[in-house]
Each structure stands twice: as C-alpha cells, then as structure tokens.
Coordinates of C-alpha atoms and ligand atoms in Angstrom, one line a residue:
X1 CA 5.9 30.2 -7.8
X2 CA 4.1 28.0 -10.3
X3 CA 1.0 25.9 -10.7
X4 CA 0.0 22.6 -9.0
X5 CA -2.9 20.4 -10.0
X6 CA -3.4 17.5 -7.7
X7 CA -5.9 14.7 -7.9
X8 CA -7.0 11.8 -5.9
X9 CA -8.5 8.7 -7.5
X10 CA -12.2 9.1 -7.8
X11 CA -13.7 6.7 -5.3
X12 CA -16.2 4.0 -6.2
X13 CA -19.7 5.1 -5.1
X14 CA -20.5 1.5 -4.0
X15 CA -18.6 1.9 -0.8
X16 CA -18.5 4.2 2.1
X17 CA -15.4 6.4 2.9
X18 CA -13.0 4.4 5.0
X19 CA -9.5 4.8 6.5
X20 CA -7.9 3.7 3.2
X21 CA -9.5 6.3 1.0
X22 CA -9.1 8.9 3.8
X23 CA -5.3 8.1 3.7
X24 CA -5.1 9.1 0.0
X25 CA -7.3 12.1 0.5
X26 CA -5.5 13.5 3.5
X27 CA -2.2 13.1 1.7
X28 CA -3.5 14.9 -1.4
X29 CA -4.9 17.7 0.9
X30 CA -1.6 18.2 2.6
X31 CA 0.1 18.5 -0.8
X32 CA -2.5 21.0 -2.0
X33 CA -2.1 23.0 1.3
X34 CA 1.7 23.0 1.0
X35 CA 1.6 24.3 -2.6
X36 CA -0.9 27.0 -1.7
X37 CA 1.5 28.0 1.1
X38 CA 4.4 28.3 -1.3
X39 CA 2.3 30.5 -3.5
X40 CA 1.5 28.1 -6.2
X41 CA -1.8 28.5 -8.0
X42 CA -3.3 25.3 -6.9
X43 CA -6.3 23.1 -7.9
X44 CA -7.2 20.1 -5.9
X45 CA -9.7 17.6 -7.4
X46 CA -11.4 14.6 -5.8
X47 CA -14.7 13.0 -6.4
X48 CA -16.7 9.8 -7.0
X49 CA -16.6 7.1 -9.7
X50 CA -20.2 6.2 -10.3
X51 CA -20.5 3.9 -13.3
X52 CA -19.9 0.3 -13.8
X53 CA -21.2 -3.1 -12.8
X54 CA -20.1 -2.8 -9.1
X55 CA -22.1 0.4 -8.5
X56 CA -25.1 -0.9 -10.5
X57 CA -25.1 -4.1 -8.4
X58 CA -24.8 -2.2 -5.1
X59 CA -27.8 0.1 -6.1
X60 CA -29.9 -2.9 -7.1
X61 CA -29.1 -4.6 -3.8
X62 CA -30.5 -1.6 -2.0
X63 CA -33.6 -1.3 -4.2
X64 CA -32.5 2.0 -5.6
X65 CA -31.8 3.3 -9.0
X66 CA -28.1 3.9 -9.7
X67 CA -28.7 7.6 -9.7
X68 CA -30.4 7.6 -6.3
X69 CA -27.7 5.3 -4.9
X70 CA -24.8 7.5 -6.2
X71 CA -26.4 10.7 -5.0
X72 CA -26.5 9.3 -1.6
X73 CA -23.0 7.8 -1.7
X74 CA -21.2 10.8 -3.2
X75 CA -22.9 13.0 -0.5
X76 CA -21.4 10.6 2.1
X77 CA -17.9 11.1 0.6
X78 CA -18.3 14.9 0.7
X79 CA -19.4 14.8 4.3
X80 CA -16.4 12.6 5.3
X81 CA -14.0 14.9 3.5
X82 CA -15.5 18.0 5.0
X83 CA -15.1 16.5 8.5
X84 CA -11.5 15.8 7.7
X85 CA -11.0 19.4 6.6
X86 CA -10.2 18.4 3.0
X87 CA -9.7 21.6 1.0
X88 CA -10.8 20.3 -2.4
X89 CA -11.5 22.9 -5.1
X90 CA -13.6 20.6 -7.1
X91 CA -15.6 17.5 -6.4
X92 CA -16.4 15.6 -9.6
X93 CA -19.1 13.0 -10.1
X94 CA -18.8 10.9 -13.2
X95 CA -22.5 11.1 -13.7
X96 CA -22.4 14.9 -14.4
X97 CA -23.2 16.2 -17.8
X98 CA -19.7 18.0 -18.0
X99 CA -18.1 14.6 -17.7
X100 CA -20.3 12.9 -20.3
X101 CA -19.3 15.6 -22.7
X102 CA -15.5 15.3 -22.0
X103 CA -15.5 11.6 -22.2
X104 CA -17.4 11.5 -25.5
X105 CA -15.1 14.1 -27.0
X106 CA -11.9 12.5 -25.7
X107 CA -12.8 9.1 -26.9
X108 CA -14.1 10.3 -30.2
X109 CA -10.7 12.0 -30.7
X110 CA -9.0 8.6 -30.1
X111 CA -11.5 6.9 -32.5
X112 CA -11.0 9.5 -35.2
X113 CA -7.2 9.1 -34.8
X114 CA -7.7 5.4 -35.7
X115 CA -6.8 3.8 -32.4
X116 CA -10.2 2.1 -31.7
X117 CA -11.6 -1.0 -33.5
X118 CA -14.3 -3.6 -32.9
X119 CA -13.7 -7.2 -32.0
X120 CA -15.1 -10.1 -29.9
X121 CA -13.7 -10.3 -26.4
X122 CA -13.7 -13.5 -24.3
X123 CA -12.2 -13.5 -20.9
X124 CA -12.4 -13.9 -17.1
X125 CA -14.0 -10.9 -15.4
X126 CA -13.7 -9.6 -11.9
X127 CA -16.6 -7.3 -11.0
X128 CA -14.7 -5.8 -8.0
X129 CA -11.8 -4.8 -10.2
X130 CA -14.1 -4.1 -13.1
X131 CA -11.3 -5.7 -15.1
X132 CA -10.5 -8.8 -17.2
X133 CA -7.9 -11.4 -16.3
X134 CA -6.3 -14.1 -18.4
X135 CA -5.9 -17.7 -17.2
X136 CA -2.3 -16.9 -16.4
X137 CA -2.9 -13.8 -14.5
X138 CA -5.7 -15.4 -12.4
X139 CA -5.1 -17.5 -9.4
X140 CA -6.8 -20.8 -10.1
X141 CA -9.7 -19.0 -11.7
X142 CA -9.9 -16.4 -8.9
X143 CA -9.0 -12.7 -8.8
X144 CA -5.4 -12.2 -7.6
X145 CA -6.6 -9.1 -5.6
X146 CA -10.1 -10.0 -4.4
X147 CA -9.9 -13.8 -4.4
X148 CA -13.4 -13.9 -5.8
X149 CA -14.3 -16.4 -8.5
X150 CA -13.9 -14.9 -12.0
X151 CA -16.8 -14.9 -14.4
X152 CA -16.4 -16.1 -17.9
X153 CA -17.6 -13.3 -20.2
X154 CA -17.9 -12.9 -24.0
X155 CA -18.8 -9.6 -25.6
X156 CA -18.5 -7.8 -28.8
X157 CA -16.6 -4.8 -27.8
X158 CA -14.7 -1.8 -29.1
X159 CA -11.0 -2.1 -28.4
X160 CA -8.2 0.5 -27.8
X161 CA -5.0 -0.3 -29.6
X162 CA -2.8 -0.1 -26.5
X163 CA -0.3 -2.5 -28.1
X164 CA 0.6 0.2 -30.7
X165 CA 1.9 2.4 -27.9
X166 CA 4.6 0.2 -26.5
X167 CA 7.4 2.1 -28.1
X168 CA 6.1 5.5 -27.5
X169 CA 5.5 4.7 -23.8
X170 CA 9.0 3.2 -23.5
X171 CA 10.6 6.4 -24.9
X172 CA 8.3 8.5 -22.7
X173 CA 9.4 6.7 -19.6
X174 CA 13.1 7.0 -20.7
X175 CA 12.7 10.7 -21.3
X176 CA 10.7 11.4 -18.1
X177 CA 12.5 9.4 -15.3
X178 CA 10.3 11.0 -12.7
X179 CA 6.9 10.4 -14.4
X180 CA 6.1 7.8 -11.8
X181 CA 7.5 8.1 -8.2
X182 CA 8.7 6.4 -6.0
X183 CA 11.3 4.6 -8.3
X184 CA 10.2 1.2 -7.2
X185 CA 6.7 1.9 -8.5
X186 CA 8.2 3.4 -11.6
X187 CA 10.1 0.3 -12.3
X188 CA 6.9 -1.7 -11.7
X189 CA 5.0 0.3 -14.2
X190 CA 7.9 0.2 -16.7
X191 CA 8.0 -3.6 -16.5
X192 CA 4.3 -3.8 -17.4
X193 CA 5.2 -2.0 -20.6
X194 CA 8.3 -4.1 -21.2
X195 CA 6.3 -7.2 -20.6
X196 CA 4.3 -6.4 -23.7
X197 CA 0.9 -4.7 -24.0
X198 CA -2.4 -6.2 -25.2
X199 CA -5.2 -4.2 -26.7
X200 CA -7.9 -3.4 -24.2
X201 CA -11.7 -3.6 -24.5
X202 CA -13.1 -0.2 -23.7
X203 CA -16.9 -0.7 -24.1
X204 CA -19.7 -2.9 -22.7
X205 CA -23.0 -4.1 -24.0
X206 CA -23.8 -6.2 -21.0
X207 CA -24.7 -3.1 -18.9
X208 CA -26.3 0.2 -19.6
X209 CA -25.0 2.1 -16.6
X210 CA -22.2 4.1 -18.2
X211 CA -21.4 6.8 -20.7
X212 CA -22.9 6.0 -24.1
X213 CA -20.5 5.5 -26.9
X214 CA -21.2 8.3 -29.4
X215 CA -20.6 6.2 -32.5
X216 CA -22.4 3.0 -31.4
X217 CA -25.7 3.3 -29.5
X218 CA -25.5 -0.3 -28.2
X219 CA -22.4 0.3 -26.1
X220 CA -21.5 2.2 -23.0
X221 CA -17.8 2.9 -22.1
X222 CA -16.2 0.6 -19.7
X223 CA -16.1 2.3 -16.3
X224 CA -12.2 2.6 -16.1
X225 CA -12.2 4.3 -19.4
X226 CA -14.6 6.9 -18.4
X227 CA -13.2 7.3 -14.9
X228 CA -9.6 8.2 -15.9
X229 CA -10.9 11.1 -18.1
X230 CA -12.3 12.8 -15.0
X231 CA -9.0 14.4 -14.5
X232 CA -9.5 16.2 -17.8
X233 CA -13.1 16.9 -17.4
X234 CA -12.5 19.0 -14.3
X235 CA -10.1 21.3 -16.2
X236 CA -12.5 21.7 -19.1
X237 CA -11.5 19.2 -21.7
X238 CA -13.6 19.6 -24.8
X239 CA -15.0 22.9 -23.4
X240 CA -12.2 25.1 -22.7
X241 CA -8.8 24.6 -24.3
X242 CA -7.2 27.4 -22.4
X243 CA -8.0 25.9 -19.1
X244 CA -6.6 22.5 -20.1
X245 CA -3.4 24.3 -21.3
X246 CA -3.3 26.1 -17.9
X247 CA -3.5 23.1 -15.7
X248 CA -2.5 19.9 -17.6
X249 CA 1.3 20.5 -17.6
X250 CA 1.2 20.8 -13.8
X251 CA -0.9 17.7 -13.2
X252 CA -0.1 15.2 -10.4
X253 CA -2.1 12.1 -9.8
X254 CA -1.9 10.5 -6.3
X255 CA -2.9 6.9 -6.5
X256 CA -2.8 3.6 -4.6
X257 CA -0.4 0.9 -5.8
X258 CA -3.2 -1.4 -7.0
X259 CA -4.1 1.1 -9.8
X260 CA -0.7 1.6 -11.2
X261 CA -1.4 -0.1 -14.5
X262 CA -4.5 2.1 -15.2
X263 CA -2.7 5.4 -14.4
X264 CA 0.9 4.7 -15.5
X265 CA 0.2 2.6 -18.6
X266 CA -3.3 3.0 -20.0
X267 CA -3.7 6.6 -19.2
X268 CA -0.6 8.0 -20.7
X269 CA -1.3 5.9 -23.8
X270 CA -4.8 7.2 -24.0
X271 CA -3.6 10.7 -23.7
X272 CA -1.1 10.1 -26.5
X273 CA -3.9 8.5 -28.7
X274 CA -6.1 11.6 -28.2
X275 CA -3.2 13.9 -29.2
X276 CA -2.5 15.2 -25.7
X277 CA 0.6 15.0 -23.5
X278 CA 0.4 12.5 -20.7
X279 CA -0.1 13.9 -17.2
X280 CA 3.1 15.4 -15.6
X281 CA 3.5 12.9 -12.7
X282 CA 1.9 10.0 -10.9
X283 CA 2.7 9.6 -7.2
X284 CA 2.0 6.1 -6.0
X285 CA 1.4 5.3 -2.4
X286 CA 1.2 1.9 -0.6
X287 CA -1.6 0.4 1.4
X288 CA -2.5 0.8 5.0
X289 CA -2.9 -2.6 6.6
X290 CA -4.7 -3.4 9.8
X291 CA -2.0 -4.9 11.9
X292 CA -4.2 -7.2 13.9
X293 CA -3.7 -5.2 17.1
X294 CA -6.4 -4.5 19.5
X295 CA -9.2 -2.3 18.0
X296 CA -10.5 0.8 19.7
X297 CA -13.7 0.7 21.6
X298 CA -15.6 2.4 18.8
X299 CA -14.1 -0.1 16.3
X300 CA -14.9 -3.1 18.5
X301 CA -18.4 -1.8 19.2
X302 CA -19.2 -1.5 15.5
X303 CA -17.8 -5.0 15.0
X304 CA -15.2 -3.6 12.5
X305 CA -12.3 -5.9 11.7
X306 CA -11.4 -4.8 8.3
X307 CA -9.6 -1.5 7.5
X308 CA -12.3 -0.8 4.9
X309 CA -14.9 -1.0 7.6
X310 CA -13.4 1.7 9.7
X311 CA -15.2 5.1 9.2
X312 CA -12.8 8.0 9.5
X313 CA -15.4 9.9 11.4
X314 CA -15.3 7.3 14.3
X315 CA -11.6 8.1 14.5
X316 CA -12.0 11.8 14.5
X317 CA -14.6 11.5 17.3
X318 CA -12.0 9.7 19.3
X319 CA -8.8 11.6 18.5
X320 CA -9.7 14.8 16.8
X321 CA -9.4 15.7 13.1
X322 CA -5.8 17.0 13.1
X323 CA -4.3 14.1 15.2
X324 CA -5.8 11.6 12.7
X325 CA -4.5 13.6 9.8
X326 CA -1.0 13.8 11.5
X327 CA -1.0 10.1 12.1
X328 CA -1.9 9.3 8.4
X329 CA 0.9 11.6 7.1
X330 CA 3.5 10.8 9.7
X331 CA 3.4 7.1 10.2
X332 CA 4.3 5.8 6.8
X333 CA 6.5 7.0 4.0
X334 CA 4.4 7.7 0.9
X335 CA 5.1 4.6 -1.4
X336 CA 5.5 2.0 1.4
X337 CA 2.8 -0.1 2.9
X338 CA 2.0 0.9 6.5
X339 CA 0.5 -0.5 9.5
X340 CA -2.7 1.1 10.8
X341 CA -3.6 0.5 14.5
X342 CA -5.4 2.0 17.4
X343 CA -2.2 1.7 19.4
X344 CA -0.3 3.5 16.7
X345 CA -2.5 6.5 16.7
X346 CA -2.6 6.7 20.5
X347 CA 1.1 6.5 20.7
X348 CA 1.7 9.2 18.1
X349 CA -0.9 11.3 19.8
X350 CA 0.6 11.0 23.3
X351 CA 4.3 11.2 22.2
X352 CA 4.5 13.5 19.2
X353 CA 1.5 15.7 20.0
X354 CA 0.8 15.8 23.7
X355 CA 4.4 15.3 25.0
X356 CA 6.5 17.1 22.3
X357 CA 4.4 19.7 20.6
X358 CA 1.6 20.3 23.2
X359 CA 4.1 20.4 26.1
X360 CA 6.4 22.8 24.3
X361 CA 3.6 25.3 23.7
X362 CA 2.2 24.9 27.2
X363 CA 5.6 25.3 28.8
X364 CA 6.5 28.4 26.9
X365 CA 3.2 30.2 27.2
X366 CA 2.9 29.3 30.9
X367 CA 6.3 30.8 31.6
X368 CA 5.5 34.0 29.6
X369 CA 2.4 34.4 31.7
X370 CA 4.1 33.6 35.1
X371 CA 7.5 35.3 34.5
X372 CA 7.0 38.0 31.9
X373 CA 3.6 39.4 33.0
X374 CA 2.1 37.7 29.9
X375 CA 4.0 40.0 27.5
X376 CA 5.8 38.0 24.9
X377 CA 9.6 38.6 24.4
X378 CA 11.3 38.8 21.1
X379 CA 13.7 36.2 19.6
X380 CA 17.5 37.0 19.3
X381 CA 19.1 37.2 15.8
X382 CA 22.0 35.1 17.0
X383 CA 20.0 32.5 18.9
X384 CA 21.6 29.1 19.3
X385 CA 18.3 27.7 18.0
X386 CA 18.5 29.5 14.7
X387 CA 20.8 27.2 12.7
X388 CA 18.7 24.1 13.6
X389 CA 15.5 26.0 12.8
X390 CA 16.9 27.1 9.4
X391 CA 18.0 23.5 8.7
X392 CA 14.5 22.2 9.6
X393 CA 12.9 24.8 7.3
X394 CA 15.0 23.8 4.4
X395 CA 14.7 20.0 5.0
X396 CA 11.0 20.1 5.6
X397 CA 10.3 22.4 2.5
X398 CA 12.3 20.0 0.3
X399 CA 10.4 17.1 1.7
X400 CA 7.0 18.7 1.1
X401 CA 8.0 19.6 -2.4
X402 CA 9.1 16.0 -2.9
X403 CA 5.8 14.4 -1.9
X404 CA 7.3 13.2 1.4
X405 CA 5.1 14.4 4.2
X406 CA 6.6 11.9 6.6
X407 CA 10.1 13.4 6.2
X408 CA 8.7 17.0 6.3
X409 CA 7.0 16.2 9.7
X410 CA 10.1 14.4 10.9
X411 CA 12.2 17.5 10.3
X412 CA 9.6 19.7 11.9
X413 CA 9.5 17.4 15.0
X414 CA 13.3 17.7 15.1
X415 CA 12.9 21.4 15.6
X416 CA 10.4 20.7 18.4
X417 CA 12.8 18.3 20.1
X418 CA 15.7 20.8 19.8
X419 CA 13.5 23.6 21.3
X420 CA 12.5 21.3 24.2
X421 CA 16.1 20.4 24.7
X422 CA 17.1 24.1 24.7
X423 CA 14.5 24.7 27.4
X424 CA 15.9 21.8 29.5
X425 CA 19.4 23.2 29.1
X426 CA 18.6 26.8 30.2
X427 CA 15.8 25.9 32.6
X428 CA 14.0 29.3 32.3
X429 CA 11.6 28.2 35.0
X430 CA 14.5 28.7 37.4
X431 CA 15.6 32.0 36.0
X432 CA 14.9 35.5 37.4
X433 CA 13.2 38.1 35.2
X434 CA 15.6 39.8 32.9
X435 CA 17.3 39.7 29.5
X436 CA 18.5 36.2 29.7
X437 CA 15.0 34.8 30.5
X438 CA 13.5 37.0 27.8
X439 CA 16.0 35.7 25.3
X440 CA 15.4 32.0 25.9
X441 CA 11.6 32.4 25.8
X442 CA 11.7 34.7 22.8
X443 CA 13.8 32.2 20.9
X444 CA 11.3 29.4 21.9
X445 CA 8.4 31.4 20.7
X446 CA 10.0 32.0 17.4
X447 CA 10.7 28.2 17.0
X448 CA 7.0 27.6 17.9
X449 CA 5.9 30.0 15.2
X450 CA 8.0 28.2 12.6
X451 CA 6.9 24.8 13.7
X452 CA 3.3 25.7 13.2
X453 CA 4.1 27.2 9.8
X454 CA 5.8 24.0 8.7
X455 CA 3.1 21.8 10.1
X456 CA 0.1 23.7 8.8
X457 CA -0.4 21.5 5.7
X458 CA -0.9 18.5 8.0
X459 CA -2.7 20.1 10.9
X460 CA -4.4 23.3 9.7
X461 CA -6.6 23.9 12.8
X462 CA -4.1 23.1 15.4
X463 CA -1.4 25.2 13.8
X464 CA -3.8 28.1 13.7
X465 CA -4.7 27.7 17.3
X466 CA -0.9 27.6 18.1
X467 CA -0.4 30.9 16.4
X468 CA -3.3 32.3 18.4
X469 CA -1.8 31.0 21.6
X470 CA 1.5 32.9 20.9
X471 CA -0.4 36.1 20.2
X472 CA -0.3 36.1 16.4
X473 CA -3.5 37.2 14.7
X474 CA -2.7 35.8 11.2
X475 CA -3.3 32.2 10.0
X476 CA -0.2 30.2 9.2
X477 CA -1.9 28.5 6.2
X478 CA -2.5 31.8 4.6
X479 CA 1.1 33.0 4.7
X480 CA 3.5 33.0 1.9
X481 CA 6.2 30.6 2.9
X482 CA 9.1 32.4 1.4
X483 CA 8.1 35.5 3.3
X484 CA 7.2 34.0 6.6
X485 CA 9.8 31.2 6.9
X486 CA 12.8 33.2 8.0
X487 CA 14.1 33.4 11.5
X488 CA 13.4 36.4 13.6
X489 CA 10.0 37.5 12.5
X490 CA 8.1 36.8 15.7
X491 CA 7.3 40.3 16.8
X492 CA 7.1 39.9 20.6
X493 CA 5.0 42.4 22.6
X494 CA 1.8 40.4 22.3
X495 CA -0.2 39.4 25.3
X496 CA -0.2 35.7 26.0
X497 CA -2.9 34.0 27.8
X498 CA -2.5 30.4 29.1
X499 CA -5.0 28.1 27.4
X500 CA -6.4 24.7 27.8
X501 CA -4.1 21.8 26.8
X502 CA -3.9 21.4 23.0
X503 CA -3.8 17.7 23.2
X504 CA -5.2 16.2 26.5
X505 CA -3.4 12.9 27.0
X506 CA -5.1 9.8 25.7
X507 CA -5.4 6.7 27.7
X508 CA -3.5 3.8 26.1
X509 CA -5.8 0.9 25.3
X510 CA -6.0 -1.6 28.1
Ligands
LIG601 N1 -12.6 4.1 -8.8 C1 -11.3 3.7 -8.8 C2 -10.3 4.7 -9.2 C3 -10.5 5.5 -10.5 S1 -9.4 6.7 -10.7 C4 -9.6 7.3 -12.2 C5 -11.0 3.0 -7.5 N2 -11.7 3.4 -6.5 S2 -11.6 2.9 -5.0 O1 -12.7 3.5 -4.3 O2 -11.4 1.5 -4.9 O3 -10.4 3.7 -4.4 C6 -9.1 3.3 -4.6 C7 -8.2 4.1 -3.8 O4 -8.4 4.2 -2.4 C8 -6.8 3.5 -3.9 O5 -6.1 3.8 -5.1 C9 -6.2 4.1 -2.7 O6 -5.8 5.4 -3.2 C10 -7.3 4.2 -1.7 N3 -7.2 3.0 -0.8 C11 -8.2 2.0 -0.7 N4 -7.8 1.1 0.2 C12 -6.6 1.5 0.8 C13 -5.8 1.1 1.8 N5 -6.1 0.0 2.5 N6 -4.7 1.8 2.1 C14 -4.4 2.9 1.4 N7 -5.1 3.4 0.4 C15 -6.3 2.7 0.1 O7 -10.1 2.3 -7.4

C-alpha cells in the first residue's frame, strides 16, 4: 500500500463539459477508485482553468465579468462530474486565493533562482491555444490545431530560461524511462527536447485577467504558467511543506495528447527551476473523435455535430451513468485515439452489459430463486472456474495498476464469458436439486462477486447493485482488494430475490 495523487487537466472555464473532457475525467476517476480499492492513500484533483484571454473574451461576449462567468462555468463542471459519479477529493479553481499564493511563491522561487529575465517578444499568437507559434510551426499563418488565423503580437515580457534546462531534462528522461507513458508519447516529448528548446514568455501586459506578477505590477502571468501550478496549489505548495512532501513523489498527471509539451517539457523544467523534483509520472491519452456515424436522437435534436458539443448529461439520460463510464473506459486503449459513436455505445451496452454481464446475473439469480428456494449455495474450493478467475484477477489488477482500464475490463469480461460458458456446459436449468446444482450455482455466484469487485472502479453503482443482488450487504468499492480478491469468499446462505434487469436492452439506432 502506498500513495496515489492523480490529477486531470484543469478545464478551461470558457467551455461547457463535453464528452472529451468527460473522457479524461472518467479515466482519472477509475484510477482513483482502483487505488482506493488496493488501499492506497489517494488524492484525486480536478478543477477549472479560469484565467487568460479566451476566458476573458467568453465573459465579455456574454456581458459578464470574468468572475461571474467563471463562477457559472466551474459550477457547471462540478455538476457534470457529480452526475458522472466522479469521486474527486478536491476541485480547484485558479481564481482562488490559495492558488494566487502558490503561483506567486513558486514563480518567485524561479525568479530568485535566476531563471527569469525581461525581453521583448514578437510572435504569432493563437488565442484558443493561449500560445505563440513561429512562422515555421504555423500552417500558412494559421494555428496547426485550431486552423484559426494567428494574430501578430509584440509585448515586453518576462521570460523563463527553458533553454537552460535542455541537458537536465535529457538526463531526467534517461534516468526516468517511465516518466511519460505510453512510450510513443514519451518519445514525442523527448523529441521536443532533443529538437532544442527556446525560452518562453511567461507574463502578459495585454490583459489583466490573470495572477499578478509579484515583482512587476504591470504584468500578469501567462495562463499556462499559472495553470500548471494548480497541481502544487492543491497539495499546499508555499503553505504546507509536509503536505507537498507527502503527495508530490506520488503524483500522476493524466492529460490529453495536445498538451504534452506543457506537461512533459515545460512543467518538469519549471519544477527543476523552482528547486523541486518534477512530478512522478505523466500518462497521456489520445482523442476521442466523432466517427461520422448517425447521431442519437438527443444529439440530433440538439443539432450537435461536433464531439465538443455533446453534453455528457444527454448521454447519461439515454444510457445511464455507469454504461457511459464503461464505454469510455472500455472502447479505447489509453494513449490511442478512439472513435466515439452512438452505435458504439449502444453496441457495448447491448453486448457487454445486457447480454454478457446482465444476463449472467439474471440467469444465476433466477435459478437460485427457482431451484434453491432463494437460498444461495456456496462455491467449491476446487471449482473448474477457479484458475480462470484467478488469472482474471491477476491480469486485471496488473492492468489497472498499469493505467490500462481497457485491458482490465477485457480480463474481467473474460471471466464473465468463462462463467457463461460454464453455465452452458453444465446447464443447471436442466438439473435436479442437489449437490451438483448447488456447486455450479455457487461457483457462478463467486465468479459474479469477483467480477463486480474488478469492475467497481469503472461502474461503482452497478457493481454495488450486483453485490446486493447476490445477497452481499457490503459495497465492492469499499473493500480492500488484497483481502477480498481471493476465490472462495462468497459465503452462501443469503436469500436471493430476483430483481429487475440490470441493463434493459437498448434499441439499435434505425
Ligand atoms: N486548461 C488547459 C489545461 C491546463 S492543465 C494545467 C486545457 N483545457 S481544456 O478544457 O481544453 O481541456 C483539455 C483536456 O480535455 C485535454 O487534455 C483532454 O484531456 C480533454 N479533451 C478535450 N477534447 C478531447 C477529445 N476530443 N478527446 C479526449 N479528450 C479530450 O487544455
């Protein structure tokens, strides 16, 4: 047992929560839940990024002050994450006093260490990225990510001497081969460093919506510079050195692939410059892309055609919270791009949830009611299901530990498949009452108990409901994995009542 500090990027408060940001947040939540399950002392941080030009522009467009606007937006993020059953321990807003204090202390440390200087900056700026581009890195004067026309800007700015950290970053990467995962993304980050680093401008005079620079009242910090520091604000940087020492060595940032440079190059260099170790690990994920398939009725009704227009709440209304969480975790390996579609969710729902998991639970509980008078039998120590179950437990646990929810769920569904096949083989529905029937059903009940334990980081409510169905009063998410994940603990003897289907079948889109 150890510690685990997991963070999501803080989301821009100019936008509403959408499927893309839900994807990151659900993945981080499943990781946090897994680590709590294995007994790690866990802290899960998410929040909103509330400074910068983009947010100031959005507020002005809605005739609101930036503060009013971000109050509204951050509340919207919290609501969405609450609906998705996101178990964050802290929700940070970069407009909070605690953050101002940490940012100012952190950047003053870098300044005092001699890594910040003043110069004039001229360049092409993308407001959506809140970042500068060079003529070479732009695409015919347009942003390579947003395709918007870049704006020529000239400012007197304070600069961070990033170029001075090339060698230290290179050694750091060589000494910490798993600093960034998966390896393809690590190589991408490393090649940024090998390609040569330029100093970066870290303050702005053109806007006032930001954290004031303590040593120069005309400047505010550039939004990315203040944003990254949120990961330290939340563990007390500048206020509580013990708390920083408690959590920082166990830090894991989960981020989308478009913000690799900030998290895997700038951020470790900033930490070094401030006299701190870089974070322990950055896990990069790919993008969900809308595959161009038919949209659901809700999506069509709201006129949504872009992924960033799809509100997670519309999907939970249609499919339920846990099925959406399952789909987001199961469909795509973390690190790869994935296709998001209405057909995809419907298919996962009908196949994996209704046919495989739902059917297994329904079959077994119905048989216990009809053939065993509702009293659950016990599993056998030497059950033929046991070796497969033990393998699934090991494989899924390794995968969860390895930031691979997709493989963890695949292994779990392997056990569901094996249990359904075991039932087909023995056909308990044709058996008379007696030891053999009890043995088969007891084994299946134990497999169901273990499946729900393994899937609880992904589907906490459904798994709790499954444990109730099989007569267990405890909650799978509140167990200690090492204690609960051994074959044979299903006690038997409980009274089982047949319930409503866990996953009523969905109609496939016409
Ligand atoms: N505010 C910055 C992050 C600062 S962190 C110190 C930011 N915010 S954002 O609102 O644009 O959110 C970006 C994150 O949302 C991505 O890194 C990614 O995690 C997630 N996603 C946004 N669109 C996505 C997809 N289409 N697919 C998957 N994830 C997506 O960048």
